């Protein structure tokens, strides 16, 4: 069941305006990673980024139900309804491995951000 | 099933602690002061459950709004408001740390209702969404059992809290509930700070601002690692961070100082009134 497909026009317009606002606030060339989440499965499961640099993860929920992108070490959590896309910006990290998972699908394997 | 149990119980712990502590507190007031406060508490919790369902539906029907910056700021505001209300509640309680006859009704029943409502709405919307998603994707019998068991664990925690509070004398109960509530309030503040700094991180700010927002002041993960499940639960109930950044550190310290100073000032004022 894809509820997002049945979005009323007004909500779609509001979403468009907000995404314009978000893009305006988001100017500048931030390194960006696309991450698809499908009912708890991450694609890609390993994200590689450079140490000491701010970066953005664009999250896309391509599954049938809601997901919660969560990383305990990075202190981010984001709930996404089915079909919804959003983003998080992560502060400059020191080299290391930082795991993330889908709080709503705990049985699925975790993903990892590798910082070098 | 175990997953549903864990999520429902863990998400409901914060709300149950807030409501349980306020309820235990109201039970210790003279009988004539109780009904007003209790009514406010339950009405607030009920409204919070309604708001949780509304938020969950919004997240499904207009998810781009709630998952975008506007929705995130809304959640920052909810958490910050809840932590401010806890502070107000703790200071109000300090004035009641007198003889039983002197204990008064809550001065602002609306604040009790609002706090209960925010506590339920904050975590309740995630429970509702999780259950919706799980019901849509997997077999729902195990899920339902898990969710109900989780709810049962929650109710059990509530009952234990009520029983436990009766075993304590007034002074101990007062100290413990003040400490627990201040910890919870601080944790809510830290969750608002985390969300807000992620949002600010996405804006175009001078480079120094990102260092200020993101750089850890120290690393105490060897002592207690908040990136493990148990550590994360502790962090979400106390505001503890293994890698605290300056803004959170400053705000949490101010919060505790404000709580201490507010309670102290109120006790002094009440002591003055008693001796007159």
Short mmCIF file of C-alpha atoms in Angstrom, two decimals:
data_model
loop_
_atom_site.label_atom_id
_atom_site.label_comp_id
_atom_site.label_asym_id
_atom_site.label_seq_id
_atom_site.Cartn_x
_atom_site.Cartn_y
_atom_site.Cartn_z
CA UNK A 1 0.00 0.00 0.00
CA UNK A 2 1.55 3.28 -1.03
CA UNK A 3 -0.22 6.13 0.72
CA UNK A 4 2.22 8.71 -0.58
CA UNK A 5 0.95 8.02 -4.10
CA UNK A 6 -2.43 9.35 -3.06
CA UNK A 7 -1.10 12.68 -1.83
CA UNK A 8 -3.68 15.41 -2.19
CA UNK A 9 -2.64 18.24 -4.51
CA UNK A 10 -2.41 20.82 -1.75
CA UNK A 11 -0.05 18.70 0.27
CA UNK A 12 2.07 18.15 -2.82
CA UNK A 13 2.22 21.91 -3.39
CA UNK A 14 3.18 22.52 0.23
CA UNK A 15 5.87 19.86 -0.06
CA UNK A 16 7.17 21.52 -3.22
CA UNK A 17 7.37 24.93 -1.54
CA UNK A 18 9.13 23.44 1.45
CA UNK A 19 11.62 21.57 -0.70
CA UNK A 20 12.38 24.84 -2.51
CA UNK A 21 13.00 26.43 0.86
CA UNK A 22 15.16 23.51 1.90
CA UNK A 23 17.19 23.76 -1.31
CA UNK A 24 17.72 27.48 -0.84
CA UNK A 25 19.01 26.89 2.66
CA UNK A 26 21.09 24.06 1.33
CA UNK A 27 23.10 26.02 -1.20
CA UNK A 28 26.78 25.20 -1.69
CA UNK A 29 28.54 22.05 -2.75
CA UNK A 30 28.22 19.75 0.20
CA UNK A 31 29.51 16.22 -0.53
CA UNK A 32 26.34 14.17 -0.82
CA UNK A 33 25.57 10.47 -0.50
CA UNK A 34 22.34 8.90 -1.74
CA UNK A 35 20.99 6.19 0.57
CA UNK A 36 17.97 4.06 -0.27
CA UNK A 37 16.13 2.22 2.47
CA UNK A 38 13.84 -0.63 1.51
CA UNK A 39 12.01 -2.13 4.52
CA UNK A 40 15.17 -2.11 6.60
CA UNK A 41 17.66 -2.94 3.81
CA UNK A 42 20.24 -0.23 3.05
CA UNK A 43 21.62 0.49 -0.42
CA UNK A 44 24.53 1.10 -0.20
CA UNK A 45 25.19 -0.67 3.09
CA UNK A 46 28.64 0.92 3.39
CA UNK A 47 29.12 4.67 2.95
CA UNK A 48 32.65 6.01 2.56
CA UNK A 49 33.41 9.62 3.39
CA UNK A 50 36.49 11.76 4.04
CA UNK A 51 37.43 12.67 7.59
CA UNK A 52 37.01 16.23 8.80
CA UNK A 53 34.38 17.19 6.27
CA UNK A 54 30.71 17.91 6.67
CA UNK A 55 28.53 15.75 4.41
CA UNK A 56 24.92 15.20 3.54
CA UNK A 57 23.02 11.94 3.29
CA UNK A 58 19.92 12.01 1.11
CA UNK A 59 17.55 9.40 2.48
CA UNK A 60 14.93 7.75 0.30
CA UNK A 61 12.36 5.36 1.71
CA UNK A 62 11.60 3.01 -1.18
CA UNK A 63 9.90 0.37 0.96
CA UNK A 64 6.25 -0.33 1.70
CA UNK A 65 6.16 0.88 5.29
CA UNK A 66 7.67 3.63 7.44
CA UNK A 67 11.35 3.44 8.43
CA UNK A 68 13.44 5.18 11.07
CA UNK A 69 16.99 5.94 10.04
CA UNK A 70 18.99 6.04 13.23
CA UNK A 71 22.65 6.23 14.19
CA UNK A 72 23.50 6.02 17.87
CA UNK A 73 27.12 7.28 17.59
CA UNK A 74 26.09 10.18 15.31
CA UNK A 75 22.98 11.03 17.34
CA UNK A 76 20.67 11.30 14.36
CA UNK A 77 17.25 9.76 13.95
CA UNK A 78 14.80 10.43 11.21
CA UNK A 79 11.40 8.87 10.60
CA UNK A 80 10.35 8.53 6.95
CA UNK A 81 6.92 7.48 5.75
CA UNK A 82 6.69 5.20 2.68
CA UNK A 83 7.83 7.01 -0.48
CA UNK A 84 9.28 9.91 1.49
CA UNK A 85 12.72 11.43 0.90
CA UNK A 86 14.64 13.67 3.27
CA UNK A 87 18.20 14.36 4.31
CA UNK A 88 20.53 14.63 7.28
CA UNK A 89 23.76 16.60 7.44
CA UNK A 90 26.53 15.01 9.48
CA UNK A 91 29.20 17.07 11.24
CA UNK A 92 32.89 16.55 10.36
CA UNK A 93 33.93 13.15 11.68
CA UNK A 94 37.18 11.65 12.85
CA UNK A 95 38.38 8.52 11.04
CA UNK A 96 36.53 5.42 12.14
CA UNK A 97 33.39 3.34 11.62
CA UNK A 98 29.98 4.66 12.55
CA UNK A 99 27.03 2.32 12.35
CA UNK A 100 23.44 3.13 11.48
CA UNK A 101 20.27 1.02 11.39
CA UNK A 102 16.54 1.11 10.76
CA UNK A 103 14.89 1.31 14.15
CA UNK A 104 11.65 -0.10 12.73
CA UNK A 105 13.42 -3.17 11.27
CA UNK A 106 15.85 -4.24 13.96
CA UNK A 107 16.22 -7.77 12.56
CA UNK A 108 17.92 -6.37 9.43
CA UNK A 109 21.71 -5.91 9.28
CA UNK A 110 23.20 -2.52 10.17
CA UNK A 111 24.84 -0.14 7.72
CA UNK A 112 28.20 1.53 8.27
CA UNK A 113 29.73 4.93 7.54
CA UNK A 114 33.46 4.49 6.98
CA UNK A 115 35.42 7.66 7.59
CA UNK A 116 39.02 7.89 6.38
CA UNK B 1 7.77 -10.22 18.23
CA UNK B 2 10.73 -9.45 20.52
CA UNK B 3 11.35 -6.39 18.37
CA UNK B 4 7.80 -5.08 18.77
CA UNK B 5 8.02 -5.67 22.51
CA UNK B 6 11.31 -3.81 22.78
CA UNK B 7 10.22 -0.81 20.73
CA UNK B 8 6.85 -0.33 22.42
CA UNK B 9 8.36 -0.68 25.88
CA UNK B 10 11.42 1.47 25.25
CA UNK B 11 9.46 4.24 23.55
CA UNK B 12 6.86 4.28 26.29
CA UNK B 13 9.31 4.35 29.21
CA UNK B 14 9.95 8.09 29.03
CA UNK B 15 6.26 9.00 28.90
CA UNK B 16 5.43 6.48 31.65
CA UNK B 17 8.15 7.86 33.91
CA UNK B 18 6.89 11.42 33.50
CA UNK B 19 3.25 10.45 34.04
CA UNK B 20 4.10 7.95 36.79
CA UNK B 21 6.15 10.46 38.77
CA UNK B 22 3.52 13.18 38.47
CA UNK B 23 0.80 10.71 39.46
CA UNK B 24 2.77 9.45 42.49
CA UNK B 25 3.32 13.07 43.45
CA UNK B 26 -0.39 13.91 43.22
CA UNK B 27 -1.20 10.88 45.40
CA UNK B 28 0.84 12.43 48.19
CA UNK B 29 -1.11 15.68 48.20
CA UNK B 30 -3.95 16.20 50.68
CA UNK B 31 -7.11 14.54 49.33
CA UNK B 32 -8.89 17.80 48.50
CA UNK B 33 -6.11 18.84 46.10
CA UNK B 34 -5.92 15.59 44.17
CA UNK B 35 -8.89 15.48 41.73
CA UNK B 36 -7.98 18.65 39.85
CA UNK B 37 -4.41 17.55 39.25
CA UNK B 38 -5.38 13.98 38.35
CA UNK B 39 -7.99 15.15 35.85
CA UNK B 40 -5.40 17.41 34.21
CA UNK B 41 -2.91 14.53 34.06
CA UNK B 42 -5.25 12.02 32.41
CA UNK B 43 -6.79 14.56 30.04
CA UNK B 44 -3.29 15.58 29.01
CA UNK B 45 -2.21 11.97 28.43
CA UNK B 46 -5.35 11.33 26.37
CA UNK B 47 -4.80 14.45 24.27
CA UNK B 48 -1.19 13.36 23.84
CA UNK B 49 -2.31 9.98 22.49
CA UNK B 50 -4.58 11.80 20.05
CA UNK B 51 -1.74 14.06 18.95
CA UNK B 52 0.52 11.00 18.54
CA UNK B 53 -2.00 9.42 16.16
CA UNK B 54 -2.36 12.70 14.28
CA UNK B 55 1.43 13.03 13.92
CA UNK B 56 1.74 9.43 12.76
CA UNK B 57 -0.97 9.95 10.12
CA UNK B 58 0.67 13.18 8.99
CA UNK B 59 3.95 11.32 8.65
CA UNK B 60 2.25 8.78 6.38
CA UNK B 61 0.09 11.17 4.36
CA UNK B 62 2.33 14.24 4.18
CA UNK B 63 5.66 12.74 5.17
CA UNK B 64 7.67 15.23 3.15
CA UNK B 65 6.51 17.96 5.45
CA UNK B 66 7.13 16.20 8.75
CA UNK B 67 10.44 14.70 7.63
CA UNK B 68 11.62 18.06 6.26
CA UNK B 69 13.12 21.01 8.17
CA UNK B 70 9.73 22.40 9.26
CA UNK B 71 8.69 19.11 10.83
CA UNK B 72 12.08 18.70 12.48
CA UNK B 73 11.90 22.18 14.01
CA UNK B 74 8.43 21.30 15.27
CA UNK B 75 9.91 18.28 17.07
CA UNK B 76 12.73 20.42 18.47
CA UNK B 77 10.10 22.79 19.84
CA UNK B 78 8.08 19.91 21.39
CA UNK B 79 11.14 18.51 23.18
CA UNK B 80 12.33 21.94 24.35
CA UNK B 81 8.88 22.88 25.64
CA UNK B 82 8.60 19.55 27.50
CA UNK B 83 11.97 20.08 29.18
CA UNK B 84 10.97 23.61 30.23
CA UNK B 85 7.72 22.25 31.72
CA UNK B 86 9.66 19.62 33.68
CA UNK B 87 11.84 22.39 35.10
CA UNK B 88 8.75 24.37 36.09
CA UNK B 89 7.25 21.24 37.70
CA UNK B 90 10.39 20.42 39.68
CA UNK B 91 10.56 23.96 41.05
CA UNK B 92 6.87 23.91 41.93
CA UNK B 93 7.40 20.64 43.81
CA UNK B 94 10.27 22.15 45.82
CA UNK B 95 7.76 24.56 47.37
CA UNK B 96 5.79 21.54 48.55
CA UNK B 97 8.66 19.98 50.43
CA UNK B 98 7.05 21.16 53.65
CA UNK B 99 4.72 19.58 56.18
CA UNK B 100 1.85 17.59 54.57
CA UNK B 101 -0.72 20.21 55.56
CA UNK B 102 1.21 22.81 53.63
CA UNK B 103 1.29 20.88 50.38
CA UNK B 104 -0.78 22.69 47.81
CA UNK B 105 -2.55 21.77 44.60
CA UNK B 106 -0.58 22.20 41.37
CA UNK B 107 -0.57 25.93 40.69
CA UNK B 108 -0.93 25.33 36.97
CA UNK B 109 -3.00 22.21 36.18
CA UNK B 110 -2.66 23.16 32.50
CA UNK B 111 1.12 22.70 32.79
CA UNK B 112 0.57 19.19 34.20
CA UNK B 113 -1.76 18.37 31.29
CA UNK B 114 0.59 19.86 28.70
CA UNK B 115 3.61 17.98 30.06
CA UNK B 116 1.76 14.66 30.11
CA UNK B 117 0.47 15.32 26.59
CA UNK B 118 3.89 16.20 25.17
CA UNK B 119 5.51 13.17 26.82
CA UNK B 120 2.93 10.83 25.26
CA UNK B 121 2.87 12.54 21.84
CA UNK B 122 6.66 12.58 21.45
CA UNK B 123 7.14 8.84 21.73
CA UNK B 124 3.61 7.71 20.93
CA UNK B 125 3.76 8.84 17.29
CA UNK B 126 6.73 6.54 16.73
CA UNK B 127 4.95 3.59 18.31
CA UNK B 128 1.91 4.20 16.10
CA UNK B 129 4.06 4.44 12.94
CA UNK B 130 6.09 1.37 13.83
CA UNK B 131 2.98 -0.70 14.45
CA UNK B 132 1.40 0.51 11.22
CA UNK B 133 4.51 -0.38 9.25
CA UNK B 134 5.02 -3.74 10.90
CA UNK B 135 1.38 -4.66 10.44
CA UNK B 136 1.60 -3.76 6.74
CA UNK B 137 4.77 -5.74 6.06
CA UNK B 138 4.87 -8.87 8.20
CA UNK B 139 2.59 -11.41 9.82
CA UNK B 140 0.68 -9.53 12.43
CA UNK B 141 -0.06 -12.14 15.11
CA UNK B 142 3.47 -12.27 16.54
CA UNK B 143 3.63 -8.54 16.17
CA UNK B 144 0.43 -7.96 18.07
CA UNK B 145 1.61 -10.28 20.85
CA UNK B 146 4.89 -8.39 21.01
CA UNK B 147 3.26 -4.98 21.07
CA UNK B 148 0.77 -6.04 23.74
CA UNK B 149 3.55 -7.58 25.85
CA UNK B 150 5.50 -4.34 25.44
CA UNK B 151 2.47 -2.39 26.59
CA UNK B 152 2.07 -4.78 29.53
CA UNK B 153 5.74 -4.22 30.48
CA UNK B 154 5.01 -0.49 30.35
CA UNK B 155 1.97 -0.79 32.62
CA UNK B 156 3.97 -3.05 34.95
CA UNK B 157 6.73 -0.42 35.14
CA UNK B 158 4.05 2.12 36.06
CA UNK B 159 2.64 -0.10 38.84
CA UNK B 160 6.12 -0.86 40.23
CA UNK B 161 6.85 2.86 40.27
CA UNK B 162 3.63 3.55 42.23
CA UNK B 163 4.26 0.71 44.71
CA UNK B 164 7.91 1.65 45.07
CA UNK B 165 7.10 5.27 45.74
CA UNK B 166 4.86 4.27 48.65
CA UNK B 167 7.70 2.44 50.35
CA UNK B 168 9.69 5.64 50.63
CA UNK B 169 9.16 8.28 53.25
CA UNK B 170 8.21 11.74 52.09
CA UNK B 171 11.73 13.16 52.13
CA UNK B 172 13.31 10.30 50.18
CA UNK B 173 10.41 10.25 47.73
CA UNK B 174 10.74 13.97 47.22
CA UNK B 175 14.49 13.80 46.59
CA UNK B 176 14.22 10.82 44.25
CA UNK B 177 11.35 12.16 42.15
CA UNK B 178 13.04 15.57 41.85
CA UNK B 179 16.26 13.89 40.70
CA UNK B 180 14.52 11.58 38.20
CA UNK B 181 12.40 14.37 36.74
CA UNK B 182 15.37 16.71 36.37
CA UNK B 183 17.34 13.93 34.65
CA UNK B 184 14.42 13.33 32.25
CA UNK B 185 14.02 17.05 31.60
CA UNK B 186 17.72 17.33 30.82
CA UNK B 187 17.45 14.33 28.47
CA UNK B 188 14.57 16.01 26.61
CA UNK B 189 16.66 19.17 26.31
CA UNK B 190 19.59 17.19 24.90
CA UNK B 191 17.37 15.49 22.33
CA UNK B 192 16.17 18.96 21.24
CA UNK B 193 19.80 20.15 21.04
CA UNK B 194 20.83 17.11 18.94
CA UNK B 195 17.99 17.66 16.49
CA UNK B 196 18.58 21.40 16.31
CA UNK B 197 22.31 21.06 15.70
CA UNK B 198 21.70 18.56 12.89
CA UNK B 199 19.35 21.13 11.34
CA UNK B 200 21.82 23.99 11.78
CA UNK B 201 24.53 21.77 10.33
CA UNK B 202 22.59 21.78 7.05
CA UNK B 203 22.60 25.57 6.74
CA UNK B 204 25.34 27.73 5.29
CA UNK B 205 27.16 28.97 8.36
CA UNK B 206 30.75 30.13 8.94
CA UNK B 207 33.07 27.12 9.25
CA UNK B 208 33.77 27.86 12.92
CA UNK B 209 30.06 27.30 13.70
CA UNK B 210 30.26 23.66 12.55
CA UNK B 211 33.26 23.01 14.78
CA UNK B 212 31.39 24.60 17.64
CA UNK B 213 28.25 22.53 16.96
CA UNK B 214 29.93 19.23 16.22
CA UNK B 215 33.31 18.94 17.91
CA UNK B 216 33.31 16.75 20.98
CA UNK B 217 34.68 18.32 24.15
CA UNK B 218 35.83 14.93 25.44
CA UNK B 219 35.38 11.21 24.89
CA UNK B 220 34.04 9.21 27.81
CA UNK B 221 32.98 6.21 25.74
CA UNK B 222 35.52 4.02 27.54
CA UNK B 223 33.62 4.72 30.75
CA UNK B 224 30.10 4.42 29.31
CA UNK B 225 29.54 4.02 25.58
CA UNK B 226 26.29 5.63 24.43
CA UNK B 227 26.48 3.95 21.03
CA UNK B 228 25.53 0.57 22.53
CA UNK B 229 21.83 -0.21 23.02
CA UNK B 230 22.02 -0.11 26.82
CA UNK B 231 24.15 3.04 26.74
CA UNK B 232 21.70 4.68 24.36
CA UNK B 233 18.77 3.90 26.68
CA UNK B 234 20.70 5.44 29.57
CA UNK B 235 21.52 8.48 27.41
CA UNK B 236 17.90 8.92 26.36
CA UNK B 237 16.76 8.94 30.00
CA UNK B 238 19.51 11.13 31.47
CA UNK B 239 20.93 13.35 28.69
CA UNK B 240 24.34 11.67 29.02
CA UNK B 241 26.62 11.95 25.97
CA UNK B 242 29.92 10.14 25.52
CA UNK B 243 31.07 12.78 23.01
CA UNK B 244 29.40 15.99 24.18
CA UNK B 245 29.68 19.12 22.03
CA UNK B 246 29.88 22.56 23.61
CA UNK B 247 26.27 23.81 23.02
CA UNK B 248 24.70 20.73 24.63
CA UNK B 249 27.16 20.79 27.48
CA UNK B 250 26.49 24.46 28.25
CA UNK B 251 22.71 24.06 28.00
CA UNK B 252 22.58 20.93 30.17
CA UNK B 253 24.77 22.55 32.83
CA UNK B 254 22.57 25.67 32.81
CA UNK B 255 19.48 23.48 33.06
CA UNK B 256 20.77 21.74 36.19
CA UNK B 257 21.96 25.00 37.73
CA UNK B 258 18.57 26.57 37.01
CA UNK B 259 16.78 23.59 38.61
CA UNK B 260 19.01 23.75 41.67
CA UNK B 261 18.72 27.52 42.03
CA UNK B 262 14.95 27.52 41.41
CA UNK B 263 14.33 24.80 44.01
CA UNK B 264 16.60 26.52 46.50
CA UNK B 265 14.90 29.90 46.05
CA UNK B 266 11.44 28.38 46.44
CA UNK B 267 12.38 26.42 49.56
CA UNK B 268 13.81 29.57 51.13
CA UNK B 269 10.61 31.47 50.34
CA UNK B 270 8.38 28.75 51.77
CA UNK B 271 10.54 28.39 54.88
CA UNK B 272 10.13 32.14 55.35
CA UNK B 273 6.34 31.88 55.08
CA UNK B 274 6.23 29.03 57.59
CA UNK B 275 8.15 30.91 60.24
CA UNK B 276 5.91 33.99 59.98
#
